[in-house]
CSV table of C-alpha atoms in Angstrom, one decimal:
chain,number,residue,atom,x,y,z
A,1,ASP,CA,118.2,85.3,100.7
A,2,LEU,CA,117.9,82.0,99.1
A,3,PHE,CA,120.5,82.2,96.3
A,4,GLY,CA,123.4,80.8,98.5
A,5,PRO,CA,121.4,78.1,100.4
A,6,ILE,CA,119.9,76.8,97.1
A,7,ALA,CA,123.3,76.7,95.4
A,8,ARG,CA,124.8,74.8,98.4
A,9,LYS,CA,121.9,72.3,98.5
A,10,LEU,CA,122.3,71.6,94.8
A,11,ALA,CA,126.0,70.8,95.4
A,12,ALA,CA,125.3,68.8,98.5
A,13,ASN,CA,122.8,66.6,96.6
A,14,GLY,CA,125.3,66.0,93.7
A,15,LEU,CA,123.5,68.2,91.2
A,16,VAL,CA,126.4,70.5,90.4
A,17,THR,CA,128.1,68.6,87.6
A,18,PRO,CA,130.8,70.0,85.3
A,19,LYS,CA,128.1,70.9,82.8
A,20,ALA,CA,125.5,72.3,85.2
A,21,ARG,CA,124.5,75.9,84.9
A,22,ILE,CA,122.5,78.1,87.2
A,23,ILE,CA,120.2,81.0,86.3
A,24,VAL,CA,119.6,83.8,88.8
A,25,GLU,CA,117.3,86.7,88.3
A,26,LYS,CA,117.1,90.1,90.0
A,27,PRO,CA,117.0,91.4,92.5
A,28,ILE,CA,120.6,90.2,93.1
A,29,GLY,CA,121.0,91.9,96.5
A,30,LYS,CA,119.5,95.1,97.8
A,31,ASP,CA,122.8,97.0,97.7
A,32,GLY,CA,126.4,96.6,96.7
A,33,ALA,CA,127.4,94.7,99.8
A,34,SER,CA,124.6,92.2,99.6
A,35,ALA,CA,125.1,91.7,95.9
A,36,ALA,CA,128.8,90.9,96.5
A,37,ALA,CA,127.8,88.4,99.3
A,38,ILE,CA,125.4,86.6,96.9
A,39,ASN,CA,128.0,86.5,94.2
A,40,ASP,CA,130.5,85.1,96.7
A,41,GLU,CA,128.1,82.3,97.7
A,42,LEU,CA,127.3,81.5,94.1
A,43,GLY,CA,131.0,81.6,93.1
A,44,ALA,CA,131.8,79.1,95.9
A,45,VAL,CA,129.7,76.5,94.1
A,46,PHE,CA,129.6,77.5,90.4
A,47,SER,CA,132.4,79.0,88.2
A,48,GLU,CA,131.6,82.4,86.7
A,49,ARG,CA,131.1,80.8,83.2
A,50,ARG,CA,128.3,78.6,84.8
A,51,ILE,CA,126.4,81.5,86.3
A,52,PHE,CA,123.8,83.2,84.1
A,53,ARG,CA,122.4,86.4,85.7
A,54,ILE,CA,119.3,87.0,83.6
A,55,ASP,CA,117.8,90.3,82.6
A,56,HIS,CA,114.9,89.6,80.3
A,57,TYR,CA,115.1,93.0,78.7
A,58,LEU,CA,118.3,91.9,77.1
A,59,GLY,CA,116.4,89.1,75.4
A,60,LYS,CA,114.0,91.5,73.6
A,61,GLU,CA,114.6,91.5,69.9
A,62,THR,CA,114.6,95.3,69.6
A,63,VAL,CA,117.3,95.5,72.4
A,64,GLN,CA,119.5,93.2,70.4
A,65,ASN,CA,118.7,95.1,67.3
A,66,LEU,CA,120.1,98.2,68.9
A,67,MET,CA,123.5,96.5,68.6
A,68,ALA,CA,122.8,95.5,65.0
A,69,LEU,CA,121.8,99.1,64.2
A,70,ARG,CA,125.0,100.5,65.7
A,71,PHE,CA,127.5,97.9,64.6
A,72,ALA,CA,126.2,96.4,61.4
A,73,ASN,CA,125.2,99.7,59.6
A,74,ALA,CA,127.7,102.3,58.4
A,75,LEU,CA,125.0,104.9,58.7
A,76,PHE,CA,124.8,105.3,62.5
A,77,GLU,CA,128.1,104.8,64.2
A,78,PRO,CA,129.8,107.9,62.6
A,79,VAL,CA,127.2,110.1,64.2
A,80,TRP,CA,126.8,108.1,67.5
A,81,ASN,CA,128.6,110.7,69.6
A,82,SER,CA,128.3,114.0,71.4
A,83,ALA,CA,128.9,116.0,68.2
A,84,HIS,CA,125.7,114.8,66.7
A,85,ILE,CA,123.5,113.5,69.6
A,86,ASP,CA,121.8,116.0,71.8
A,87,HIS,CA,120.4,113.7,74.4
A,88,VAL,CA,119.1,110.2,75.0
A,89,GLN,CA,115.8,109.2,76.8
A,90,ILE,CA,115.0,105.8,78.2
A,91,THR,CA,111.4,105.2,79.4
A,92,VAL,CA,110.0,102.1,81.0
A,93,ALA,CA,106.4,102.8,81.9
A,94,GLU,CA,103.9,100.4,83.5
A,95,THR,CA,100.1,100.9,83.9
A,96,ILE,CA,99.9,98.3,86.7
A,97,GLY,CA,100.4,98.9,90.4
A,98,VAL,CA,102.3,96.7,92.8
A,99,GLU,CA,99.5,94.0,92.5
A,100,LYS,CA,100.6,90.9,94.6
A,101,ARG,CA,104.2,92.1,95.0
A,102,ALA,CA,103.5,94.6,97.7
A,103,ASP,CA,105.9,93.1,100.3
A,104,TYR,CA,108.8,92.9,97.8
A,105,TYR,CA,108.1,96.3,96.3
A,106,GLU,CA,107.9,98.0,99.6
A,107,SER,CA,111.5,96.9,100.4
A,108,ALA,CA,112.8,97.6,96.9
A,109,GLY,CA,111.2,100.5,95.1
A,110,ALA,CA,111.6,101.6,91.5
A,111,LEU,CA,115.3,102.5,91.8
A,112,ARG,CA,116.3,99.0,92.9
A,113,ASP,CA,113.6,97.2,90.9
A,114,MET,CA,114.0,98.8,87.5
A,115,VAL,CA,116.9,101.3,87.3
A,116,GLN,CA,119.7,99.2,88.8
A,117,ASN,CA,119.2,96.4,86.2
A,118,HIS,CA,117.0,97.0,83.2
A,119,MET,CA,117.5,100.7,82.6
A,120,LEU,CA,121.3,100.7,83.2
A,121,GLN,CA,121.7,97.8,80.9
A,122,LEU,CA,119.8,99.7,78.2
A,123,LEU,CA,121.9,102.8,78.8
A,124,CYS,CA,125.1,100.7,78.5
A,125,LEU,CA,124.0,99.4,75.1
A,126,VAL,CA,123.5,102.9,73.8
A,127,ALA,CA,126.7,104.4,75.3
A,128,MET,CA,129.2,101.6,75.0
A,129,GLU,CA,132.1,101.5,72.5
A,130,PRO,CA,132.1,98.9,69.7
A,131,PRO,CA,133.2,95.5,71.1
A,132,SER,CA,136.0,93.7,69.4
A,133,ALA,CA,133.6,90.8,68.7
A,134,PHE,CA,130.0,89.7,69.3
A,135,ALA,CA,131.2,87.6,72.2
A,136,ALA,CA,130.2,87.5,75.8
A,137,ASP,CA,133.3,89.0,77.5
A,138,ALA,CA,133.9,91.5,74.7
A,139,LEU,CA,130.4,92.9,75.1
A,140,ARG,CA,130.4,92.8,78.9
A,141,ASP,CA,133.8,94.5,79.0
A,142,GLU,CA,132.4,97.5,77.1
A,143,LYS,CA,129.3,97.7,79.2
A,144,LEU,CA,131.4,97.6,82.4
A,145,LYS,CA,133.4,100.6,81.1
A,146,VAL,CA,130.1,102.6,80.7
A,147,LEU,CA,129.0,101.7,84.3
A,148,LYS,CA,132.4,102.9,85.6
A,149,ALA,CA,132.1,106.1,83.6
A,150,LEU,CA,128.7,107.1,85.0
A,151,LEU,CA,128.9,110.5,86.7
A,152,PRO,CA,128.3,110.1,90.4
A,153,ILE,CA,125.0,111.3,92.0
A,154,THR,CA,125.4,112.1,95.6
A,155,ASP,CA,124.0,114.3,98.4
A,156,ALA,CA,125.4,117.3,96.6
A,157,ASN,CA,123.4,116.9,93.4
A,158,ALA,CA,120.7,114.3,94.0
A,159,SER,CA,117.9,116.8,94.4
A,160,ALA,CA,118.9,118.4,91.0
A,161,LEU,CA,119.4,115.2,89.1
A,162,THR,CA,116.7,112.9,90.4
A,163,VAL,CA,113.0,112.8,91.0
A,164,ARG,CA,111.1,110.1,92.9
A,165,GLY,CA,107.4,109.8,93.2
A,166,GLN,CA,104.6,107.7,94.6
A,167,TYR,CA,101.2,107.3,93.0
A,168,ARG,CA,97.9,108.4,94.5
A,169,ALA,CA,94.4,107.2,93.5
A,170,GLY,CA,93.4,108.0,90.0
A,171,ALA,CA,92.3,106.4,86.7
A,172,VAL,CA,94.3,104.3,84.2
A,173,ASN,CA,92.7,103.4,80.9
A,174,GLY,CA,89.4,104.7,82.1
A,175,GLU,CA,89.3,102.6,85.3
A,176,ALA,CA,89.6,103.9,88.8
A,177,VAL,CA,92.6,102.6,90.7
A,178,PRO,CA,93.7,102.9,94.3
A,179,GLY,CA,96.8,104.7,95.5
A,180,TYR,CA,100.0,103.0,96.5
A,181,LEU,CA,99.3,103.3,100.2
A,182,GLU,CA,95.8,101.8,99.8
A,183,GLU,CA,97.3,98.9,97.9
A,184,ILE,CA,99.9,98.1,100.5
A,185,GLY,CA,97.6,98.8,103.5
A,186,LYS,CA,99.8,101.5,105.1
A,187,LYS,CA,99.3,105.1,106.2
A,188,SER,CA,102.7,106.2,105.0
A,189,SER,CA,105.7,104.9,103.0
A,190,SER,CA,109.0,106.3,101.7
A,191,THR,CA,109.1,103.8,98.9
A,192,GLU,CA,109.2,105.3,95.4
A,193,THR,CA,107.0,104.0,92.6
A,194,PHE,CA,108.4,106.4,90.1
A,195,VAL,CA,112.0,107.6,89.3
A,196,ALA,CA,113.4,110.1,86.9
A,197,ILE,CA,117.1,110.6,86.6
A,198,LYS,CA,119.4,112.8,84.6
A,199,ALA,CA,122.5,110.7,84.1
A,200,GLY,CA,125.8,111.5,82.4
A,201,VAL,CA,128.6,109.4,81.0
A,202,ALA,CA,132.2,110.7,81.4
A,203,ASN,CA,133.8,109.2,78.4
A,204,TRP,CA,135.1,110.6,75.1
A,205,ARG,CA,132.0,109.6,73.1
A,206,PHE,CA,129.2,110.9,75.3
A,207,ALA,CA,130.7,113.6,77.5
A,208,GLY,CA,128.1,116.4,77.9
A,209,VAL,CA,125.2,114.3,76.6
A,210,PRO,CA,122.4,113.8,79.2
A,211,PHE,CA,120.7,110.5,79.5
A,212,TYR,CA,117.2,111.0,80.9
A,213,LEU,CA,115.8,107.9,82.5
A,214,ARG,CA,112.2,107.5,83.8
A,215,THR,CA,110.3,104.5,85.1
A,216,GLY,CA,107.1,104.1,87.1
A,217,LYS,CA,103.9,102.3,87.9
A,218,ARG,CA,100.4,103.5,87.3
A,219,LEU,CA,101.5,105.6,84.3
A,220,PRO,CA,99.2,106.2,81.3
A,221,GLN,CA,100.7,103.7,79.0
A,222,ARG,CA,102.6,100.4,79.2
A,223,VAL,CA,105.6,101.2,77.0
A,224,SER,CA,109.3,100.8,77.0
A,225,ASP,CA,111.4,102.7,74.5
A,226,ILE,CA,114.8,104.4,73.8
A,227,GLU,CA,114.9,107.7,72.1
A,228,VAL,CA,118.2,109.0,70.6
A,229,ALA,CA,117.6,112.7,69.9
A,230,PHE,CA,120.1,114.1,67.4
A,231,ARG,CA,121.2,117.7,67.2
A,232,PRO,CA,119.5,120.1,64.7
A,233,VAL,CA,121.1,120.9,61.4
A,234,PRO,CA,123.9,123.5,61.9
A,235,HIS,CA,122.5,125.8,59.3
A,236,ALA,CA,119.0,125.9,58.0
A,237,ILE,CA,118.4,127.0,54.4
A,238,PHE,CA,114.7,126.8,54.5
A,239,ASP,CA,112.2,129.4,55.8
A,240,GLY,CA,112.1,129.9,59.5
A,241,GLY,CA,115.7,129.0,60.5
A,242,SER,CA,117.1,126.0,62.2
A,243,ASN,CA,115.2,126.5,65.5
A,244,THR,CA,111.9,125.7,63.7
A,245,ILE,CA,113.1,122.5,62.1
A,246,PRO,CA,112.6,119.4,64.3
A,247,ALA,CA,115.8,117.4,64.8
A,248,ASN,CA,116.1,113.8,63.7
A,249,ARG,CA,115.2,111.2,66.2
A,250,LEU,CA,115.7,107.4,66.4
A,251,VAL,CA,113.1,105.7,68.6
A,252,ILE,CA,113.5,102.0,69.5
A,253,ARG,CA,110.3,100.6,70.9
A,254,LEU,CA,110.8,97.6,73.2
A,255,GLN,CA,107.2,97.0,74.1
A,256,PRO,CA,104.4,96.6,73.5
A,257,ASP,CA,104.8,96.9,69.7
A,258,GLU,CA,108.4,96.2,69.0
A,259,GLY,CA,109.8,98.4,66.2
A,260,ILE,CA,112.2,101.1,65.2
A,261,LYS,CA,111.3,104.6,63.9
A,262,LEU,CA,113.7,107.1,62.4
A,263,TRP,CA,112.2,110.6,62.2
A,264,LEU,CA,113.3,112.7,59.2
A,265,MET,CA,112.3,116.0,57.6
A,266,ILE,CA,110.6,115.5,54.3
A,267,LYS,CA,109.1,117.9,51.8
A,268,GLU,CA,105.3,117.8,51.6
A,269,PRO,CA,104.1,116.9,48.1
A,270,GLY,CA,102.4,119.5,46.0
A,271,PRO,CA,102.8,123.2,45.2
A,272,GLY,CA,103.3,126.0,47.7
A,273,GLY,CA,107.0,126.1,48.2
A,274,MET,CA,109.3,124.0,50.4
A,275,ARG,CA,107.0,123.0,53.2
A,276,LEU,CA,108.7,120.4,55.4
A,277,GLN,CA,107.1,117.7,57.5
A,278,HIS,CA,108.5,115.6,60.3
A,279,VAL,CA,107.7,111.9,59.3
A,280,PRO,CA,108.9,108.5,60.5
A,281,LEU,CA,110.5,105.7,58.6
A,282,ASP,CA,108.7,103.0,60.6
A,283,MET,CA,109.8,99.4,60.8
A,284,SER,CA,107.4,97.2,62.8
A,285,PHE,CA,108.7,93.8,63.8
A,286,ALA,CA,105.2,92.2,63.6
A,287,GLU,CA,104.8,93.4,60.0
A,288,THR,CA,108.4,92.8,58.8
A,289,PHE,CA,108.9,89.4,60.3
A,290,THR,CA,106.0,87.1,60.0
A,291,GLY,CA,107.5,84.0,61.5
A,292,HIS,CA,107.5,83.1,65.2
A,293,VAL,CA,109.5,85.6,67.2
A,294,PRO,CA,110.6,84.0,70.5
A,295,GLU,CA,109.7,85.7,73.8
A,296,ALA,CA,112.6,87.2,75.7
A,297,TYR,CA,112.8,84.4,78.2
A,298,GLU,CA,112.6,81.8,75.5
A,299,ARG,CA,115.6,83.3,73.8
A,300,LEU,CA,117.6,83.6,77.0
A,301,VAL,CA,116.9,80.1,78.3
A,302,MET,CA,118.0,78.7,74.9
A,303,ASP,CA,121.2,80.8,75.3
A,304,VAL,CA,121.8,79.2,78.7
A,305,ILE,CA,121.4,75.7,77.1
A,306,ARG,CA,123.9,76.7,74.5
A,307,GLY,CA,126.3,78.2,77.0
A,308,ASN,CA,126.2,81.6,75.4
A,309,GLN,CA,126.6,84.4,78.1
A,310,SER,CA,126.5,87.4,75.6
A,311,LEU,CA,123.1,88.6,76.9
A,312,PHE,CA,123.8,87.9,80.6
A,313,MET,CA,125.4,90.1,83.2
A,314,ARG,CA,128.8,89.3,84.7
A,315,ARG,CA,129.5,89.7,88.4
A,316,ASP,CA,131.5,92.9,87.9
A,317,GLU,CA,128.7,94.5,85.9
A,318,VAL,CA,126.2,93.9,88.7
A,319,GLU,CA,128.4,95.3,91.4
A,320,ALA,CA,129.4,98.3,89.3
A,321,ALA,CA,125.7,99.1,88.8
A,322,TRP,CA,125.2,99.0,92.6
A,323,ARG,CA,128.1,101.3,93.2
A,324,TRP,CA,126.3,103.9,91.1
A,325,ILE,CA,122.9,103.2,92.6
A,326,ASP,CA,123.8,103.0,96.3
A,327,PRO,CA,124.8,106.7,96.7
A,328,ILE,CA,121.5,107.8,95.1
A,329,ARG,CA,119.5,105.7,97.6
A,330,GLU,CA,121.7,107.0,100.5
A,331,ALA,CA,121.2,110.6,99.4
A,332,TRP,CA,117.4,110.2,99.4
A,333,THR,CA,117.5,108.6,102.8
A,334,ARG,CA,119.6,111.4,104.3
A,335,SER,CA,117.5,114.1,102.7
A,336,GLY,CA,114.5,113.0,104.6
A,337,GLU,CA,112.2,114.1,101.8
A,338,PRO,CA,109.3,111.9,100.9
A,339,PRO,CA,108.5,110.8,97.4
A,340,ARG,CA,106.5,113.4,95.4
A,341,PRO,CA,102.9,112.4,94.9
A,342,TYR,CA,101.5,111.9,91.4
A,343,ILE,CA,98.0,110.9,90.3
A,344,ALA,CA,97.7,107.5,88.8
A,345,GLY,CA,97.2,107.8,85.0
A,346,THR,CA,99.7,110.7,84.7
A,347,TRP,CA,103.3,110.7,83.7
A,348,GLY,CA,104.6,111.1,87.2
A,349,PRO,CA,105.3,114.2,89.4
A,350,ALA,CA,105.5,117.6,87.8
A,351,ALA,CA,109.2,117.7,88.9
A,352,ALA,CA,110.0,115.0,86.4
A,353,ILE,CA,108.7,117.2,83.6
A,354,ALA,CA,110.7,120.1,85.0
A,355,LEU,CA,113.8,117.9,85.1
A,356,VAL,CA,114.1,117.9,81.3
A,357,GLU,CA,112.4,121.2,80.6
A,358,ARG,CA,115.0,123.1,82.6
A,359,ASP,CA,117.4,121.9,79.9
A,360,GLY,CA,115.1,123.2,77.1
A,361,ARG,CA,114.0,119.7,76.2
A,362,THR,CA,110.8,117.6,76.5
A,363,TRP,CA,110.0,113.9,77.1
A,364,ASN,CA,109.4,111.8,74.1
A,365,GLU,CA,106.6,113.5,72.2
A,366,ASP,CA,105.4,110.1,70.7
A,367,LEU,CA,103.9,109.2,74.0
A,368,ALA,CA,100.5,110.7,74.6
A,369,ALA,CA,100.3,113.2,77.5
């Protein structure tokens, strides 16, 4: 690991001045113990307010707009709880394989590479309580509370709450692609390229609301989004009853086309009675804002220059995330079960679909099958 040696060399060569700041990017460790060791080494050279642990997902405009939606609009926060929200889905899908990162990916896998950082940060922004101010420590204090409230996944429930997979040869966007083993040049591997998890948050606001997370490589689309699925109306006055009326959904698209959709029930125009249709109020960032929208890294590097840590992870956040992730990894190792195969160009193993269908739900229907 180079974090510590680089920090020490910077100090030895007189480059650590009172105004110096250091940016570090994941993976910060491979487990809780190694993450703590890295943080100790960095902390021996730089104070915490000079360490910027970057997660580029937090620099995306739609991620920041999730906070604006929740805390700058009276519409959402009163219904942002288990009484009104049925479940939450977070999808981070990639069409690419491991490409030139085979050595790194073989030692990391999707759980460490994506879930421990990007996906848990997104979950925190959905589930956290309103901070006292839009300030670095106020935001990070609330995210830390969510990480500490995550229901543990251990040997006893890992098989029921998690699915891991590994892609085989298939086709993505009409082009034939090799399987993971062919890409890394091995006959076997226990490294997962796909993960689906049913997570829970043990707090007053979201107790009983499942958070379904899925991420993987060689999936049909490159897309990242958050779906907040609301509960159906308690009593339907229109024909067919409440079970036939789709519930409202809020979909925050992080990439590739950043935007926000709120799905509502609207009467179809014309005669013929009260025929309802499920339609989106669609706000596309590209259409709404015509000026230059900075890329995530542009925004975050500017925040480093300004000394603003609001969108950067604090040490205790990183280590709390690992405390939740480590038992999942350990449970998988002890089970001895290999990752489930899935064909490149599909949405992962069939078990990932079953993970949500067992609860009477489906993955985001906006994504093509």
